[in-house]
Short mmCIF file of N, CA, C and O in Angstrom, two decimals:
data_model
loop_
_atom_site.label_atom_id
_atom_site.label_comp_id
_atom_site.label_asym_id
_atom_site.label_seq_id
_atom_site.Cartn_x
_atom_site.Cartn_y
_atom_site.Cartn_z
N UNK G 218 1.62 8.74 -15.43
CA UNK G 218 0.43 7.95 -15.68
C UNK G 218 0.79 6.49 -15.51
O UNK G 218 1.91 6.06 -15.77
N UNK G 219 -0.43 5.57 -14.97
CA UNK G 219 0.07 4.24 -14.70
C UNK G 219 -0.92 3.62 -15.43
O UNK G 219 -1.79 4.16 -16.10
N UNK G 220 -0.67 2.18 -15.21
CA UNK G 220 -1.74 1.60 -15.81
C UNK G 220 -2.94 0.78 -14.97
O UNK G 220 -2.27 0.27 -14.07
N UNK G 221 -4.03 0.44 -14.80
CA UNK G 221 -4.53 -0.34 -13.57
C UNK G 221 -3.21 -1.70 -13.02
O UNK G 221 -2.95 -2.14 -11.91
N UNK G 222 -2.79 -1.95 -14.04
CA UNK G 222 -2.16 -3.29 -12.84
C UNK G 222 -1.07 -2.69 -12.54
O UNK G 222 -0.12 -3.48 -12.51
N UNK G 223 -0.71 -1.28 -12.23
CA UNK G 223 -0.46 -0.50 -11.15
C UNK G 223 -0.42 -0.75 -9.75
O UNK G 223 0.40 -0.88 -8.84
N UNK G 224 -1.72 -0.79 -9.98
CA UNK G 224 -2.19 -0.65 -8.21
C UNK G 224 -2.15 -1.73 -7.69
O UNK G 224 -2.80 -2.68 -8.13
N UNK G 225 -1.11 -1.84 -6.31
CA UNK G 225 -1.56 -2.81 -5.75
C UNK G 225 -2.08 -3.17 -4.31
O UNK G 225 -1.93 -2.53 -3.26
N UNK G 226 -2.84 -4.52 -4.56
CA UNK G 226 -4.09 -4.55 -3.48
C UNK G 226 -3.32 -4.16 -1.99
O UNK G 226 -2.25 -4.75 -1.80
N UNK G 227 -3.80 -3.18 -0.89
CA UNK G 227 -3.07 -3.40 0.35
C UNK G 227 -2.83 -4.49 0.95
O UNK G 227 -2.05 -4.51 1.90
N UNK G 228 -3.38 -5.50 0.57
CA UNK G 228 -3.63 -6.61 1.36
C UNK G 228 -2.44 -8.19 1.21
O UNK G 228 -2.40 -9.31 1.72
N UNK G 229 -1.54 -7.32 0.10
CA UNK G 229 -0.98 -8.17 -0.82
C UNK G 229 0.53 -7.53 -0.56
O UNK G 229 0.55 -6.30 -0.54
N UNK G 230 1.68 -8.14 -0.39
CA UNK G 230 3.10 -8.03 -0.06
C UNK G 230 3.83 -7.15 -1.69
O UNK G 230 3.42 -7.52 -2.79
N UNK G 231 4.48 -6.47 -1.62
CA UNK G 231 5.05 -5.95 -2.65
C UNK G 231 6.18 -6.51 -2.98
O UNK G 231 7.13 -6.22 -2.26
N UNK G 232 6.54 -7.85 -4.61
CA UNK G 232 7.73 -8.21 -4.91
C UNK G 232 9.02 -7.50 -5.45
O UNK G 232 8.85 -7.45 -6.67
N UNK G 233 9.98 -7.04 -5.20
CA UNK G 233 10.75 -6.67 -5.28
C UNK G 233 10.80 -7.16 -6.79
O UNK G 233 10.83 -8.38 -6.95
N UNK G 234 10.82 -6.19 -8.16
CA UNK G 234 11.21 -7.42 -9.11
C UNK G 234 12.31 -7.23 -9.44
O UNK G 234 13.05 -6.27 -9.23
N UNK G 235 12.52 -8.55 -10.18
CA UNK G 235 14.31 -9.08 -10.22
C UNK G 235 14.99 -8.36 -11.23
O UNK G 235 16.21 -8.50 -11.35
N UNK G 236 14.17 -7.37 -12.20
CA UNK G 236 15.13 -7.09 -13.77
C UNK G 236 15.43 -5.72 -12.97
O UNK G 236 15.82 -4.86 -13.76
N UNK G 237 15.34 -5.12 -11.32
CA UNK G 237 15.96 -4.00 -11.51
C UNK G 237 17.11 -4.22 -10.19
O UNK G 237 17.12 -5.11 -9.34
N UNK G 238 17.82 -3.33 -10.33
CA UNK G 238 18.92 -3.52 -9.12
C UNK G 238 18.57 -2.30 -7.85
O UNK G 238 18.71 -2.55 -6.66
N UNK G 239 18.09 -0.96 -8.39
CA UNK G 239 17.62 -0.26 -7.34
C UNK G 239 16.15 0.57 -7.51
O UNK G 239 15.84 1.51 -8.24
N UNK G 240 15.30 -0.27 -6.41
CA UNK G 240 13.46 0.36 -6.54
C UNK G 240 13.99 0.90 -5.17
O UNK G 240 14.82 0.53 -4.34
N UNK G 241 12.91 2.23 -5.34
CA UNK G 241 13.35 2.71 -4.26
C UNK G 241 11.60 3.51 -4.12
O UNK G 241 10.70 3.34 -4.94
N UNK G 242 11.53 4.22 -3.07
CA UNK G 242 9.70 4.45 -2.75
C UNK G 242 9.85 5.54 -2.65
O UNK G 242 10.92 5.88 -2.14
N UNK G 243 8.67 6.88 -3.14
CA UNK G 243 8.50 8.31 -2.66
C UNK G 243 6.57 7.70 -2.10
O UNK G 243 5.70 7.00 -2.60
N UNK G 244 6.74 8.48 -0.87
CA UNK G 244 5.64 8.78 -0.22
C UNK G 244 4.51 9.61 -0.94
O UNK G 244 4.74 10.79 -1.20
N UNK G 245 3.26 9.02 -1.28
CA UNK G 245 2.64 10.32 -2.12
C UNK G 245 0.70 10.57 -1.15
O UNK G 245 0.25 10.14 -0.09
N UNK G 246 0.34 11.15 -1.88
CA UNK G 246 -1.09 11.40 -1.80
C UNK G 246 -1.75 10.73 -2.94
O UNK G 246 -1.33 10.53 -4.08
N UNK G 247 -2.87 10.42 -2.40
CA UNK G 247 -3.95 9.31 -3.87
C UNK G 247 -5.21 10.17 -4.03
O UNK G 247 -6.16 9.92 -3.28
N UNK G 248 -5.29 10.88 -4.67
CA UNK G 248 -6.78 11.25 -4.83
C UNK G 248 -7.47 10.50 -6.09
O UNK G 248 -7.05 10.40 -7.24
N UNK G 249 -8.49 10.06 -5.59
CA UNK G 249 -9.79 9.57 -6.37
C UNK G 249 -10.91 10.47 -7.06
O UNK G 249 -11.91 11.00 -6.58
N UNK G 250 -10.50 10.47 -8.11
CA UNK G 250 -11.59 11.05 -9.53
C UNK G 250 -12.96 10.78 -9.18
O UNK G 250 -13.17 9.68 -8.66
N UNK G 251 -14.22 11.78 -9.40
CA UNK G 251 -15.61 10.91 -8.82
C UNK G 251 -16.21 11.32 -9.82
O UNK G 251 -17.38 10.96 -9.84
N UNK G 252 -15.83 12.05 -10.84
CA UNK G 252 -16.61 12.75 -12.00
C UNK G 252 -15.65 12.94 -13.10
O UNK G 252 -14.44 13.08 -12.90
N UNK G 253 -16.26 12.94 -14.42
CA UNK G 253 -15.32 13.71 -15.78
C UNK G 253 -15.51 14.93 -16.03
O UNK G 253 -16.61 15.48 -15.96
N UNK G 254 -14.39 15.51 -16.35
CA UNK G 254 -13.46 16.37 -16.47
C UNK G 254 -12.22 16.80 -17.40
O UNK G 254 -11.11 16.27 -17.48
N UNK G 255 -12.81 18.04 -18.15
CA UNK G 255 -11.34 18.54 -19.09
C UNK G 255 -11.34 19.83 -18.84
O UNK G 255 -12.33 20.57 -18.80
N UNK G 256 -9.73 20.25 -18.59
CA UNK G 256 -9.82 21.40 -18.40
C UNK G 256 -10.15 22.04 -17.55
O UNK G 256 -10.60 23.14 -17.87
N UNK G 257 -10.11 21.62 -15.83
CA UNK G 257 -10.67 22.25 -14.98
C UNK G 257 -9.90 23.41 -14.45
O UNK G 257 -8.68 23.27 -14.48
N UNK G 258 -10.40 24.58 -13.96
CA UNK G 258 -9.72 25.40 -13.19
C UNK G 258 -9.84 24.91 -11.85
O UNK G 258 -10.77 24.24 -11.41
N UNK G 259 -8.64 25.36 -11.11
CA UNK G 259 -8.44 24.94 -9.81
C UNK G 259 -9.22 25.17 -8.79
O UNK G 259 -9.13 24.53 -7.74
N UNK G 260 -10.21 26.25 -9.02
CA UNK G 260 -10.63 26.70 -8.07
C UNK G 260 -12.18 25.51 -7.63
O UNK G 260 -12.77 25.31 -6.57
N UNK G 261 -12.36 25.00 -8.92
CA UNK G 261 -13.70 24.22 -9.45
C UNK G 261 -13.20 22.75 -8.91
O UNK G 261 -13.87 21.73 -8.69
N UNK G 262 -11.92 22.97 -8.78
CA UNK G 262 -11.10 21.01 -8.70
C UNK G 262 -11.91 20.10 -7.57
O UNK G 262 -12.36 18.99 -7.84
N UNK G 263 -12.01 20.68 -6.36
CA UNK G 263 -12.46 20.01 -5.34
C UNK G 263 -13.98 19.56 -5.50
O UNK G 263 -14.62 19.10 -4.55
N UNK G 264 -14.54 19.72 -6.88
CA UNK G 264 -16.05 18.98 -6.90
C UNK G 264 -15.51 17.72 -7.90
O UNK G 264 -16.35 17.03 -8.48
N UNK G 265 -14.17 17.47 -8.08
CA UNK G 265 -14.10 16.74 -8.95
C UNK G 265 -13.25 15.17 -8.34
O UNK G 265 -13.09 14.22 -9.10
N UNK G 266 -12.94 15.16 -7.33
CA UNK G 266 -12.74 14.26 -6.18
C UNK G 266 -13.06 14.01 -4.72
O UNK G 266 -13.06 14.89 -3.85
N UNK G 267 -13.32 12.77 -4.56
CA UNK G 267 -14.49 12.28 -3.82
C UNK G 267 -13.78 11.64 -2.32
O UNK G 267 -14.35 11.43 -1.24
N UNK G 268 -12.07 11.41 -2.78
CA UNK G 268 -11.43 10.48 -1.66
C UNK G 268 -9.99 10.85 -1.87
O UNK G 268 -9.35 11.10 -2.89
N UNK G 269 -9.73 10.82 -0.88
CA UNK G 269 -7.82 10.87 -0.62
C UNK G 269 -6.99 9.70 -0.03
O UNK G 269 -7.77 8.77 -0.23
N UNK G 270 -5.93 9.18 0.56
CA UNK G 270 -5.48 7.94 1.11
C UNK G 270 -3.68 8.66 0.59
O UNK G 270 -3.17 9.38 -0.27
N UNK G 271 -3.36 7.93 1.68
CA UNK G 271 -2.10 7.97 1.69
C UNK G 271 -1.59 6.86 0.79
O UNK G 271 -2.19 5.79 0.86
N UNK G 272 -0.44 6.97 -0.15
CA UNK G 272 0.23 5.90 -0.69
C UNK G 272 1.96 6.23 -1.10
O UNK G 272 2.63 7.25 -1.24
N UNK G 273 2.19 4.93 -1.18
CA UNK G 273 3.86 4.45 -2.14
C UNK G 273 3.46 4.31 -3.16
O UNK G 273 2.46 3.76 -3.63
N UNK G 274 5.06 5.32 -3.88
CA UNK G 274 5.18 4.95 -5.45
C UNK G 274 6.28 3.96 -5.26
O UNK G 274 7.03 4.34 -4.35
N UNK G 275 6.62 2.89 -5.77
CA UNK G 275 7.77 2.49 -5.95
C UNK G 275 8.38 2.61 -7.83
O UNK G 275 7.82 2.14 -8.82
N UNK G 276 9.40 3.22 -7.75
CA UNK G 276 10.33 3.43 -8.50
C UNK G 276 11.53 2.37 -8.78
O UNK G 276 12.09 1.96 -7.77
N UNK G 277 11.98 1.87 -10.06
CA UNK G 277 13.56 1.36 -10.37
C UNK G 277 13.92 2.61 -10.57
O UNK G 277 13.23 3.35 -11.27
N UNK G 278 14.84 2.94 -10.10
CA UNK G 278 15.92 4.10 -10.11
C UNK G 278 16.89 3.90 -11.41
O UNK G 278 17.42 4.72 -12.15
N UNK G 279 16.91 2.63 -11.39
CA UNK G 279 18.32 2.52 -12.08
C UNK G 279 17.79 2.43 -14.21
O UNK G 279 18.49 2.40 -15.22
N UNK G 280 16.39 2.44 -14.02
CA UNK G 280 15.70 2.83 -15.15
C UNK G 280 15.32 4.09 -15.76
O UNK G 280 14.94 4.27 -16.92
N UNK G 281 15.50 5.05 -14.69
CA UNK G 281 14.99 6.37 -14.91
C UNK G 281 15.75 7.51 -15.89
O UNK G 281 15.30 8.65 -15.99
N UNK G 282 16.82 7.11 -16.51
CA UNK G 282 17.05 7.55 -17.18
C UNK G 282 16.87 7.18 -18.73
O UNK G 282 16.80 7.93 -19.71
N UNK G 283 16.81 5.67 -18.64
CA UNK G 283 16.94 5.02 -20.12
C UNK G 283 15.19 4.62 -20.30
O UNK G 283 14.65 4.79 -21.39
N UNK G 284 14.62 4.21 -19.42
CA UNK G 284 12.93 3.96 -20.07
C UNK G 284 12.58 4.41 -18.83
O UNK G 284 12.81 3.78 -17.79
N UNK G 285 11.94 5.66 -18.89
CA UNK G 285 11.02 5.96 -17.80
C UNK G 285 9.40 5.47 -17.42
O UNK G 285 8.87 5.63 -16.32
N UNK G 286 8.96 5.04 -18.25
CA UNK G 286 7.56 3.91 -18.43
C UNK G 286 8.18 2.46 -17.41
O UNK G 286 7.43 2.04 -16.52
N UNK G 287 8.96 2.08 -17.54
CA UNK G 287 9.45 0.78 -17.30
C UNK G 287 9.68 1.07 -15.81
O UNK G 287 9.50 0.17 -14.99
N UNK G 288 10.07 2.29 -15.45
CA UNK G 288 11.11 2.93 -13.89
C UNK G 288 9.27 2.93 -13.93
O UNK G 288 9.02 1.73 -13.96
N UNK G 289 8.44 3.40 -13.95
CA UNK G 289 7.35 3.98 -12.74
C UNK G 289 5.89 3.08 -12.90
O UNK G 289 5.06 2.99 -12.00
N UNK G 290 5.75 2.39 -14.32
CA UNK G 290 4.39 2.32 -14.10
C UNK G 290 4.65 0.90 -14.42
O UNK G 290 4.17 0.37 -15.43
N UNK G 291 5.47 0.22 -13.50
CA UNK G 291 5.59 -1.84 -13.69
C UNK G 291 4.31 -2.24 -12.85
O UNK G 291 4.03 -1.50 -11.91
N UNK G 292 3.85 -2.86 -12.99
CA UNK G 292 2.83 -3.66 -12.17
C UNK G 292 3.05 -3.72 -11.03
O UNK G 292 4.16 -4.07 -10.63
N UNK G 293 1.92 -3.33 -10.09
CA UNK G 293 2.03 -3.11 -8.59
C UNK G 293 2.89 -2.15 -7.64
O UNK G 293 3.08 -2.09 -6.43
N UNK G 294 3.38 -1.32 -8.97
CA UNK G 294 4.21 -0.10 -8.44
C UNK G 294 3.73 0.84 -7.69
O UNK G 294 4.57 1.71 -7.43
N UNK G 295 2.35 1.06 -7.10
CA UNK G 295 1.73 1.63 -6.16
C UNK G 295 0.65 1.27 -5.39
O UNK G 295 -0.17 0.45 -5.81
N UNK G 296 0.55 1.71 -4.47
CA UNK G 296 0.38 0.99 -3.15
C UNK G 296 -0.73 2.20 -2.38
O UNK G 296 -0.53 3.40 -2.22
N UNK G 297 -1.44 1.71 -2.15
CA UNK G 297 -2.69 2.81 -1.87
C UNK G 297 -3.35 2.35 -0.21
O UNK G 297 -3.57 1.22 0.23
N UNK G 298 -3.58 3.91 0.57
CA UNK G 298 -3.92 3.14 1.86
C UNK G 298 -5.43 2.99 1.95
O UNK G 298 -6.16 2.79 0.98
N UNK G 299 -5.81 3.12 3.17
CA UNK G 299 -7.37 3.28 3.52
C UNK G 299 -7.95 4.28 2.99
O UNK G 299 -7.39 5.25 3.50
N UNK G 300 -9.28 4.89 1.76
CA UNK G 300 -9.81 5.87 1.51
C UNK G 300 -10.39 6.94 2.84
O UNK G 300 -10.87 6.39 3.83
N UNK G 301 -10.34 7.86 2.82
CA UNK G 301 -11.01 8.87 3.87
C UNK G 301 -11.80 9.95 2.73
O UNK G 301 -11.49 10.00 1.54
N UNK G 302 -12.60 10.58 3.18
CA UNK G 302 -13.30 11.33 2.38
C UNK G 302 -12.38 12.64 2.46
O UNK G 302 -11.36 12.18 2.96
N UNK G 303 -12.18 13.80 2.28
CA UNK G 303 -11.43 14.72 2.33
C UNK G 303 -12.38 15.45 3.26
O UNK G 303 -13.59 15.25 3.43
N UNK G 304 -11.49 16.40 3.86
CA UNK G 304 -11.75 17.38 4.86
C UNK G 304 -12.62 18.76 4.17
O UNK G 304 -12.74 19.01 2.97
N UNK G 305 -13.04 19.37 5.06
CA UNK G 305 -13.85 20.89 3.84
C UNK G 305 -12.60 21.77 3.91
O UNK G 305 -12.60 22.79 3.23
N UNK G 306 -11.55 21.49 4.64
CA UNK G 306 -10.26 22.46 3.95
C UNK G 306 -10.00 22.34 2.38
O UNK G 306 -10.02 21.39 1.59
N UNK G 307 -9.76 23.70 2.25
CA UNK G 307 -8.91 23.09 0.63
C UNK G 307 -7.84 23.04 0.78
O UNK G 307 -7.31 23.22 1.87
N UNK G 308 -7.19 22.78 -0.33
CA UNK G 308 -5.90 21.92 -0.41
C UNK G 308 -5.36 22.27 -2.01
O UNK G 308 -5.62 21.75 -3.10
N UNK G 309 -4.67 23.18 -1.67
CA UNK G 309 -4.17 23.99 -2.72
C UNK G 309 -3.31 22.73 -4.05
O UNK G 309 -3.57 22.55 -5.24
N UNK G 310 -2.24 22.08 -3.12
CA UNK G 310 -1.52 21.09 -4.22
C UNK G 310 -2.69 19.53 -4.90
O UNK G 310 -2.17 18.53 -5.40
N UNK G 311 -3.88 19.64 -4.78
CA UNK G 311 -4.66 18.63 -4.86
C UNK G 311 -4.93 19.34 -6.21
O UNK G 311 -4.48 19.06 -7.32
N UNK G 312 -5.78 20.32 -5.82
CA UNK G 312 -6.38 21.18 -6.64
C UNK G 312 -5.65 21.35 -7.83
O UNK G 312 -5.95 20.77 -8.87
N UNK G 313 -4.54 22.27 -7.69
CA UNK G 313 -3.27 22.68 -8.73
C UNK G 313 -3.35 21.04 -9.92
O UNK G 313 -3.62 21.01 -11.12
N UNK G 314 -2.99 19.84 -8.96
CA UNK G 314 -2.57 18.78 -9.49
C UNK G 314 -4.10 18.70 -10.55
O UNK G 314 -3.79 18.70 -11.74
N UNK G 315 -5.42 18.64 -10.34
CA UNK G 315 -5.89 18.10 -10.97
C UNK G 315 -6.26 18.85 -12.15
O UNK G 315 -6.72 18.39 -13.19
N UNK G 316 -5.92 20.46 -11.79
CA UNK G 316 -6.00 21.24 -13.26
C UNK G 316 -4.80 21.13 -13.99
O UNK G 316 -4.97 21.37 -15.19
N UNK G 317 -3.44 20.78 -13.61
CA UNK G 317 -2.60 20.38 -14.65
C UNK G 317 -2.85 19.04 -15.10
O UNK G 317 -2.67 18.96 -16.32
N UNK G 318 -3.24 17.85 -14.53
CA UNK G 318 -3.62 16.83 -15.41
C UNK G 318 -4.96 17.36 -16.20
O UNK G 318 -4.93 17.40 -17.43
N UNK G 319 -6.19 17.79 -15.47
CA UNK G 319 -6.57 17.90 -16.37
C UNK G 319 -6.99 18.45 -18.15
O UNK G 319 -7.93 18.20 -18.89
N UNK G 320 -5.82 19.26 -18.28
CA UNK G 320 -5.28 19.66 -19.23
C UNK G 320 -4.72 18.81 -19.97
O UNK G 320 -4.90 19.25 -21.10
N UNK G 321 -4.11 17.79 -20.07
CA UNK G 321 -3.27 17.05 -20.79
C UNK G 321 -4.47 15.94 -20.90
O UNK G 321 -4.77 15.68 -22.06
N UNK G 322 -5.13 15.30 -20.00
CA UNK G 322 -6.28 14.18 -20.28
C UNK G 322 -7.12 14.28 -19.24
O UNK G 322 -6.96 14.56 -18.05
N UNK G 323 -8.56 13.82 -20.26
CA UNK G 323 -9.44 14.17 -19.50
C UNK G 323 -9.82 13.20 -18.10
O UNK G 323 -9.27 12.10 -18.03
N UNK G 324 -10.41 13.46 -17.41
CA UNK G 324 -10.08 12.72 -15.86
C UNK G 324 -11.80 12.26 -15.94
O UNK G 324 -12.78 12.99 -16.08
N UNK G 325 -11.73 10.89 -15.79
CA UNK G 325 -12.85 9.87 -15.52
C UNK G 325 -13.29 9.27 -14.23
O UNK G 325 -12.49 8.62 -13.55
N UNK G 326 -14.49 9.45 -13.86
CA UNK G 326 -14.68 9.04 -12.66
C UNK G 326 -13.61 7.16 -12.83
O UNK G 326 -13.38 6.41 -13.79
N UNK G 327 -13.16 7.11 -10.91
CA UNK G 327 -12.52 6.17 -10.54
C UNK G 327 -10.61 6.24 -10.78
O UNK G 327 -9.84 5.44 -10.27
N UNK G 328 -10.28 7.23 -11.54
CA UNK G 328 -8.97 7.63 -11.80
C UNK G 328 -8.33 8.13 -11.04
O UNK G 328 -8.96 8.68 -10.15
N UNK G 329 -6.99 8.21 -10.96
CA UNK G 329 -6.24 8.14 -9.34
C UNK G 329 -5.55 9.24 -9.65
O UNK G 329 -5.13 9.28 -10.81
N UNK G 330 -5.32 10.08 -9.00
CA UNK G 330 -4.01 11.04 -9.27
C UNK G 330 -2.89 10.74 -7.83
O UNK G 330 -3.25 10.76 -6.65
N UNK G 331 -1.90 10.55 -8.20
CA UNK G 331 -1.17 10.74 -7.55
C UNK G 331 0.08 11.71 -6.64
O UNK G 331 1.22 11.31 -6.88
N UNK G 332 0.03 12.62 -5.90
CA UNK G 332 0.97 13.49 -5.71
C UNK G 332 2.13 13.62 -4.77
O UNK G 332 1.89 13.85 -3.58
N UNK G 333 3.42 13.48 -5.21
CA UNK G 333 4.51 13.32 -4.40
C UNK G 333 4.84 14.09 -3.28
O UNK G 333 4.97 15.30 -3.42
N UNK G 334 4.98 13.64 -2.34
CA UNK G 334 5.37 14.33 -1.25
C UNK G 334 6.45 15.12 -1.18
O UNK G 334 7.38 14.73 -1.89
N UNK G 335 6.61 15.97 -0.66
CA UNK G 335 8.38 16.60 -0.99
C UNK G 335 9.32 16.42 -0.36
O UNK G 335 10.16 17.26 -0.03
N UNK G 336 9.28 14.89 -0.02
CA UNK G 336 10.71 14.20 0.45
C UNK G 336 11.38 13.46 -0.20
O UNK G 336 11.07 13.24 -1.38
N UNK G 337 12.31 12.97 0.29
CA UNK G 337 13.35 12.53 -1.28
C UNK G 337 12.72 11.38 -1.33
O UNK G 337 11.76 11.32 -0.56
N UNK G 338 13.00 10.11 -2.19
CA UNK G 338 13.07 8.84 -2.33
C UNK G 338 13.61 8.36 -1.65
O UNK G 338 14.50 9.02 -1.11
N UNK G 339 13.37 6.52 -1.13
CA UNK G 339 13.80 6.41 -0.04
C UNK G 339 14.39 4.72 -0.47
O UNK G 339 14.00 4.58 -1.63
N UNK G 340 14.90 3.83 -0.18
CA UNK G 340 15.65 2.74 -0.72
C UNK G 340 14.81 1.88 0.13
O UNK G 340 14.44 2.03 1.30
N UNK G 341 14.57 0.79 -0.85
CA UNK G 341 13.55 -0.40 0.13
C UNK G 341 14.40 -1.40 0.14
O UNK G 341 15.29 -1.44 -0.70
N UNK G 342 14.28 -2.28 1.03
CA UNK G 342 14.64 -4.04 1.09
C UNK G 342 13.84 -4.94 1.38
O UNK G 342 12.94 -4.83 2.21
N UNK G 343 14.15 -6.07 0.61
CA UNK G 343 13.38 -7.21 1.36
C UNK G 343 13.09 -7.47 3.28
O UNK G 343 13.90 -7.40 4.21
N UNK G 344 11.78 -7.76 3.27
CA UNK G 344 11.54 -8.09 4.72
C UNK G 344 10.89 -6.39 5.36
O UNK G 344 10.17 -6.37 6.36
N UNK G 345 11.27 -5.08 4.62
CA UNK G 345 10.66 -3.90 5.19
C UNK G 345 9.25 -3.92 5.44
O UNK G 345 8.54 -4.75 4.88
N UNK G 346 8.77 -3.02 6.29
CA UNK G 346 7.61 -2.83 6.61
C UNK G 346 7.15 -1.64 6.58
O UNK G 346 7.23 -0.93 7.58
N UNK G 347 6.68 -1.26 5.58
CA UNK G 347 5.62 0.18 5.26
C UNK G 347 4.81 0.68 6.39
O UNK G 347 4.63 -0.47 6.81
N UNK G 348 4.38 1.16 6.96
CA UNK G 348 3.26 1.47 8.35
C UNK G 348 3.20 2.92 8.13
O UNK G 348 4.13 3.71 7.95
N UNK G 349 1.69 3.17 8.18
CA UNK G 349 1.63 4.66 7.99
C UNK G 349 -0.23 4.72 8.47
O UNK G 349 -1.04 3.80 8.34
N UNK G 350 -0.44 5.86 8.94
CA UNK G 350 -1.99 6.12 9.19
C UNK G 350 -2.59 5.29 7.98
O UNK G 350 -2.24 5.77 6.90
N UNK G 351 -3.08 4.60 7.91
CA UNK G 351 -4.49 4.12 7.27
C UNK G 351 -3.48 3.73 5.61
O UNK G 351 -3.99 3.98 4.52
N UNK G 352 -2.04 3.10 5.75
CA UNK G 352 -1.15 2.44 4.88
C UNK G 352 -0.48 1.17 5.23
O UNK G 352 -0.22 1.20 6.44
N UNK G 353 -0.03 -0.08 4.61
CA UNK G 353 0.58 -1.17 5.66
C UNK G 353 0.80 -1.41 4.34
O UNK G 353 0.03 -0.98 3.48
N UNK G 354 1.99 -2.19 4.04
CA UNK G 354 2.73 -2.40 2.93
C UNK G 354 4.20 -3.70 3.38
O UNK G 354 5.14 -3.30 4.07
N UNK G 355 4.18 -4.37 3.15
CA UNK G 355 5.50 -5.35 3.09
C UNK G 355 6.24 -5.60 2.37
O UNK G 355 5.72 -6.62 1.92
N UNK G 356 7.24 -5.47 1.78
CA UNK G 356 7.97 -5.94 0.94
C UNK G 356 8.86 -7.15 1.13
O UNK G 356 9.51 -7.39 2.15
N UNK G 357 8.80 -7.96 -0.12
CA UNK G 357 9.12 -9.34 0.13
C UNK G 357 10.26 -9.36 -1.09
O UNK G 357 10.89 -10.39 -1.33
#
């Protein structure tokens, strides 16, 4: 879970911040909440988001063991691309994702879920350039 100053604007360079020694990025999926929701079964999930977009999590690595709040949800730690509406395929890990969150809290229209891709983490530097279908990201 993040907090809104989470997200940050595409339009805006991502600062490296200084209290960690290694942030590093997993590639994820963004789905957008369009309705509330507790407790959904999966099969019901897909009336309950409205938009998808490709995004970065950025992670301190070197936090993830001692404060995990601090490693994932710092300000501007994710990075969201162009919205697209979703396809009429379903999409089994969307779905899954929003009946296990929605079990733990209830899901409000405009709320983001995020889902990791299943590639490893990846090490950023200053001056990189993010580029992805309908994603653009800089890090400074």
């Amino acid at each position: 879970m993040k907090c809104d100053s989470s997200l940050l604007n595409q339009k805006k360079p991502f600062f490296i911040p200084d209290w960690s020694t290694d942030i590093q990025m997993v590639r994820c999926q963004v789905v957008r909440i369009c309705r509330l929701g507790k407790c959904i079964q999966s099969k019901f999930a897909y009336r309950y988001y409205d938009a998808i977009a490709p995004g970065v999590d950025f992670r301190a690595r070197d936090y993830m063991e001692s404060n995990w709040a601090q490693a994932t949800a710092f300000d501007n730690s994710l990075c969201v691309g162009e919205w697209e509406t979703p396809s009429g395929e379903a999409n089994s890990s969307i779905d899954d994702a929003i009946a296990q969150v929605s079990r733990i809290v209830t899901l409000r229209n405009g709320d983001l879920i995020f889902i990791d891709e299943p590639s490893e983490s990846q090490p950023i530097e200053k001056e990189m350039t993010i580029e992805d279908k309908n994603l653009y990201c800089k890090i400074k």
